[in-house]
JSON list of C-alpha atoms in Angstrom, two decimals:
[
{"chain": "W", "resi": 1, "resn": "UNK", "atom": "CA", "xyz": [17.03, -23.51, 4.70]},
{"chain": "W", "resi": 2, "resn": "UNK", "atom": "CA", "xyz": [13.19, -23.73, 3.59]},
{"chain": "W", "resi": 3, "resn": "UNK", "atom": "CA", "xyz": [12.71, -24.66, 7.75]},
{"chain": "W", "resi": 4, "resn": "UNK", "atom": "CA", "xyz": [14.49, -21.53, 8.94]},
{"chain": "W", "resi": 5, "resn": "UNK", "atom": "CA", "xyz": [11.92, -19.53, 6.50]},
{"chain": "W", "resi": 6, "resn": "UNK", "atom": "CA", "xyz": [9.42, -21.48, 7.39]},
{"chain": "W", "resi": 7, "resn": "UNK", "atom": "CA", "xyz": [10.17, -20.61, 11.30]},
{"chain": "W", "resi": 8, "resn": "UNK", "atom": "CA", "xyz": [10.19, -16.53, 10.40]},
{"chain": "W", "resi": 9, "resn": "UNK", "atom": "CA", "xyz": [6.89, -17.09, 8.51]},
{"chain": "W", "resi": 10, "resn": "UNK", "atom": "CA", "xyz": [5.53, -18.69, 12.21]},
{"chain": "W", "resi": 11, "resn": "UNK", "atom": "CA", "xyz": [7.08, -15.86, 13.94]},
{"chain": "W", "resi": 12, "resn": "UNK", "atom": "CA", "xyz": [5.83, -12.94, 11.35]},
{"chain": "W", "resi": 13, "resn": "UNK", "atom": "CA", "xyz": [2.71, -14.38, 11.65]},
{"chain": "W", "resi": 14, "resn": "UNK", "atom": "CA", "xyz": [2.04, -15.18, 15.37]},
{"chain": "W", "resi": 15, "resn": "UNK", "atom": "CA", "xyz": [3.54, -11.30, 16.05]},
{"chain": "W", "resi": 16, "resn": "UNK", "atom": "CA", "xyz": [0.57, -10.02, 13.24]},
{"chain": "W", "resi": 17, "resn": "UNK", "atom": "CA", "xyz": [-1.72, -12.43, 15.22]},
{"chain": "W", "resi": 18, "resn": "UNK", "atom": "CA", "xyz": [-0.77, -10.97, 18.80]},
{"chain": "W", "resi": 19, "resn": "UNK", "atom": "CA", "xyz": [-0.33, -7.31, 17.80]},
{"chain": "W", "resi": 20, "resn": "UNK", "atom": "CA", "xyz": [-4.13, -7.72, 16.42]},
{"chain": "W", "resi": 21, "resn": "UNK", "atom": "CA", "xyz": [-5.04, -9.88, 19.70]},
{"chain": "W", "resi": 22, "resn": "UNK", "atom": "CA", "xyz": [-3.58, -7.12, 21.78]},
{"chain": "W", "resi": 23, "resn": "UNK", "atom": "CA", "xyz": [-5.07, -3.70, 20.15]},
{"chain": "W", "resi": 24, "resn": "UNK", "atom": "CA", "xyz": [-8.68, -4.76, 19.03]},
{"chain": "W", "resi": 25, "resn": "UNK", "atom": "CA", "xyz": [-9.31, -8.00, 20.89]},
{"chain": "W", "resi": 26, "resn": "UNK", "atom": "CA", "xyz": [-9.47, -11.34, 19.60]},
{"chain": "W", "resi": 27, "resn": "UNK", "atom": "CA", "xyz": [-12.59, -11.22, 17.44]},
{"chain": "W", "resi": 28, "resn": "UNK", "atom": "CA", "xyz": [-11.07, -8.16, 14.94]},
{"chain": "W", "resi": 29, "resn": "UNK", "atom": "CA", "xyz": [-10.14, -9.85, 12.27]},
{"chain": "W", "resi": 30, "resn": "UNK", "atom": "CA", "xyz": [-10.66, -13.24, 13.03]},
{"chain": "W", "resi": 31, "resn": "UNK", "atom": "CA", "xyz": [-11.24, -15.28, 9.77]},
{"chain": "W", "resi": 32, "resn": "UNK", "atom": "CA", "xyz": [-7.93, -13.62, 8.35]},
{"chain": "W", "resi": 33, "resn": "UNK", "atom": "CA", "xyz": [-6.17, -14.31, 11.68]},
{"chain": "W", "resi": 34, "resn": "UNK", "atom": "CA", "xyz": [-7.83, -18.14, 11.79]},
{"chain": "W", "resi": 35, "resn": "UNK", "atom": "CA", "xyz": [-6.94, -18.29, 7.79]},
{"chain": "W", "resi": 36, "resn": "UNK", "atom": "CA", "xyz": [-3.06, -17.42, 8.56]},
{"chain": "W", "resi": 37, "resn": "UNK", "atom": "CA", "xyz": [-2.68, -19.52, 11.25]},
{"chain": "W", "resi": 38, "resn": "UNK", "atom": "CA", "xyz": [-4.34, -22.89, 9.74]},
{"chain": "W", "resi": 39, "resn": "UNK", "atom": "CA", "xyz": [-2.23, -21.86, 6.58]},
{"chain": "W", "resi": 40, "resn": "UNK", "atom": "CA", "xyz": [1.28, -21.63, 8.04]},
{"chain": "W", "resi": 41, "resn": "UNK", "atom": "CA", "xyz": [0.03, -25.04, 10.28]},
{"chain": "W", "resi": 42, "resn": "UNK", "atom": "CA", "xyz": [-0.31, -26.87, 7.21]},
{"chain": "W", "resi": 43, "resn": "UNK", "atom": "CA", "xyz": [2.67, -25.20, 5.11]},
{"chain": "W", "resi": 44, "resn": "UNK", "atom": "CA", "xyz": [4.91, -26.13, 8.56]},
{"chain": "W", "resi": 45, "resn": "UNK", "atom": "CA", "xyz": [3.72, -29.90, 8.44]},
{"chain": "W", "resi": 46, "resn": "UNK", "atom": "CA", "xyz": [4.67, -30.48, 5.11]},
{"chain": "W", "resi": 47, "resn": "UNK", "atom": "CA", "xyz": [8.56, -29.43, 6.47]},
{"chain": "W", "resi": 48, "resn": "UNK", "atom": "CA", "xyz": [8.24, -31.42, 9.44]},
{"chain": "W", "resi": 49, "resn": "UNK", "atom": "CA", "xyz": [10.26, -34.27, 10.23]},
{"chain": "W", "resi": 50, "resn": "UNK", "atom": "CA", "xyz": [9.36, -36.81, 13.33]},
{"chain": "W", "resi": 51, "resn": "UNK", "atom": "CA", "xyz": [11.18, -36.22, 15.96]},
{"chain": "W", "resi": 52, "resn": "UNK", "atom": "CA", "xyz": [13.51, -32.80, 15.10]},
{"chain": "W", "resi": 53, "resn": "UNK", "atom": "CA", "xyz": [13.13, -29.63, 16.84]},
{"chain": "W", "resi": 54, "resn": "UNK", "atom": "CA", "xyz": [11.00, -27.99, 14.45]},
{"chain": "W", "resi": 55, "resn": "UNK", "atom": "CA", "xyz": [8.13, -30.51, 14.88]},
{"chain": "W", "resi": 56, "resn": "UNK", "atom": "CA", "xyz": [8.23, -29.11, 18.69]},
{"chain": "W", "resi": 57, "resn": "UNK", "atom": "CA", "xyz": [7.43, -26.09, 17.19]},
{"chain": "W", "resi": 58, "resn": "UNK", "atom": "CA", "xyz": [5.21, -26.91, 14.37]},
{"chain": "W", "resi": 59, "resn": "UNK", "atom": "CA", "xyz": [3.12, -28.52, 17.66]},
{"chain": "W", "resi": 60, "resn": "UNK", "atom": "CA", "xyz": [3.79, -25.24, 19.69]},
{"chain": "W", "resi": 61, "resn": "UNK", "atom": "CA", "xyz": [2.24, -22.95, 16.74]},
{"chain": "W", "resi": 62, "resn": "UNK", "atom": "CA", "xyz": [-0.58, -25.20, 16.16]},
{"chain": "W", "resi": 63, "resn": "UNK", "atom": "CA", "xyz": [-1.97, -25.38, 19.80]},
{"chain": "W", "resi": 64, "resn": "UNK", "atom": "CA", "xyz": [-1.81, -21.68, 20.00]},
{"chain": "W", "resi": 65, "resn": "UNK", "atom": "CA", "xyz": [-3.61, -21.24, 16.80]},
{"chain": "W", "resi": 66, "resn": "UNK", "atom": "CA", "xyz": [-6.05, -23.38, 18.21]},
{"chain": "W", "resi": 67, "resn": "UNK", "atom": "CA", "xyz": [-6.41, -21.49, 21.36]},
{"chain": "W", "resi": 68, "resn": "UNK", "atom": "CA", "xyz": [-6.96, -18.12, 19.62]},
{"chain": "W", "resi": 69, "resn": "UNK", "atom": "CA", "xyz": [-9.52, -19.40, 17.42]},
{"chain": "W", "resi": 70, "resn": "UNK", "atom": "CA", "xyz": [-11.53, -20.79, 20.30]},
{"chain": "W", "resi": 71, "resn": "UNK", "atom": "CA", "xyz": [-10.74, -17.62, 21.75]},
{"chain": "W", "resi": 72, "resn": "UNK", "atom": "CA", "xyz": [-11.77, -15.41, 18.96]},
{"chain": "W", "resi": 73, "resn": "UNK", "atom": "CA", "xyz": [-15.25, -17.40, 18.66]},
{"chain": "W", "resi": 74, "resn": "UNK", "atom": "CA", "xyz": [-15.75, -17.09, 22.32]},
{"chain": "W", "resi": 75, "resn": "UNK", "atom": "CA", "xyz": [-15.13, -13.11, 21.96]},
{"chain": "W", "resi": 76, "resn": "UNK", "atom": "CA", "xyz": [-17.82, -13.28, 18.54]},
{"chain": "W", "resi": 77, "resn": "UNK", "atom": "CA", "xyz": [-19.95, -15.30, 20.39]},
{"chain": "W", "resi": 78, "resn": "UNK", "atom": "CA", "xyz": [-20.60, -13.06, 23.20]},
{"chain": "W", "resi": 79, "resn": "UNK", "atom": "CA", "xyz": [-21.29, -10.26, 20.58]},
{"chain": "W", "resi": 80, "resn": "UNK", "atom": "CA", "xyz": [-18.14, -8.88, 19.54]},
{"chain": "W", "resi": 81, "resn": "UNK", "atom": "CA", "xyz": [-17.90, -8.09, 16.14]},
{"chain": "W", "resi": 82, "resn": "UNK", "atom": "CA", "xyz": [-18.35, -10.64, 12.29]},
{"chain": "W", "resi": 83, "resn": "UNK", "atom": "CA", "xyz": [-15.08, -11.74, 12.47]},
{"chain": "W", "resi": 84, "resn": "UNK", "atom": "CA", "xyz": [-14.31, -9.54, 9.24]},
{"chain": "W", "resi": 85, "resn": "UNK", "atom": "CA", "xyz": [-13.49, -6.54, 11.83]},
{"chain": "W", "resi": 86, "resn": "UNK", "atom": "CA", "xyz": [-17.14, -5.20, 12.10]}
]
């Protein structure tokens, strides 16, 4: 049970992630955005087992999260905004 709310935190999460992504660009927001994502990473590995599906998926969410931090950086980096949404 605690995996299947676990897997609708991901989701709720990576759709607040890409909705934010999509409207203001990668750098609005991004220490919330990075704060969420390395949150739900860790709460995910705690549930994790080797070798079931949901460790596919804990692996999935994590190398996204990755990518939009380094993408989010890149953005602030080239002068976008604090990362607060400034």
């Amino acid at each position: 049970m605690l995996v299947y709310i676990m897997l609708a935190l991901m989701i709720i999460s990576a759709g607040i992630i890409t909705f934010r992504l999509v409207r203001h660009g990668a750098e609005y927001h991004l220490v919330e955005n990075a704060a969420m994502a390395i949150i739900v990473s860790v709460a995910a590995s705690i549930l994790a087992e080797p070798g079931h599906w949901f460790s596919w998926v804990r692996y999935a969410y994590i190398v996204l999260g990755a990518a939009y931090i380094a993408y989010g950086a890149y953005g602030k980096y080239k002068g976008g905004t604090d990362g607060y949404g400034q």
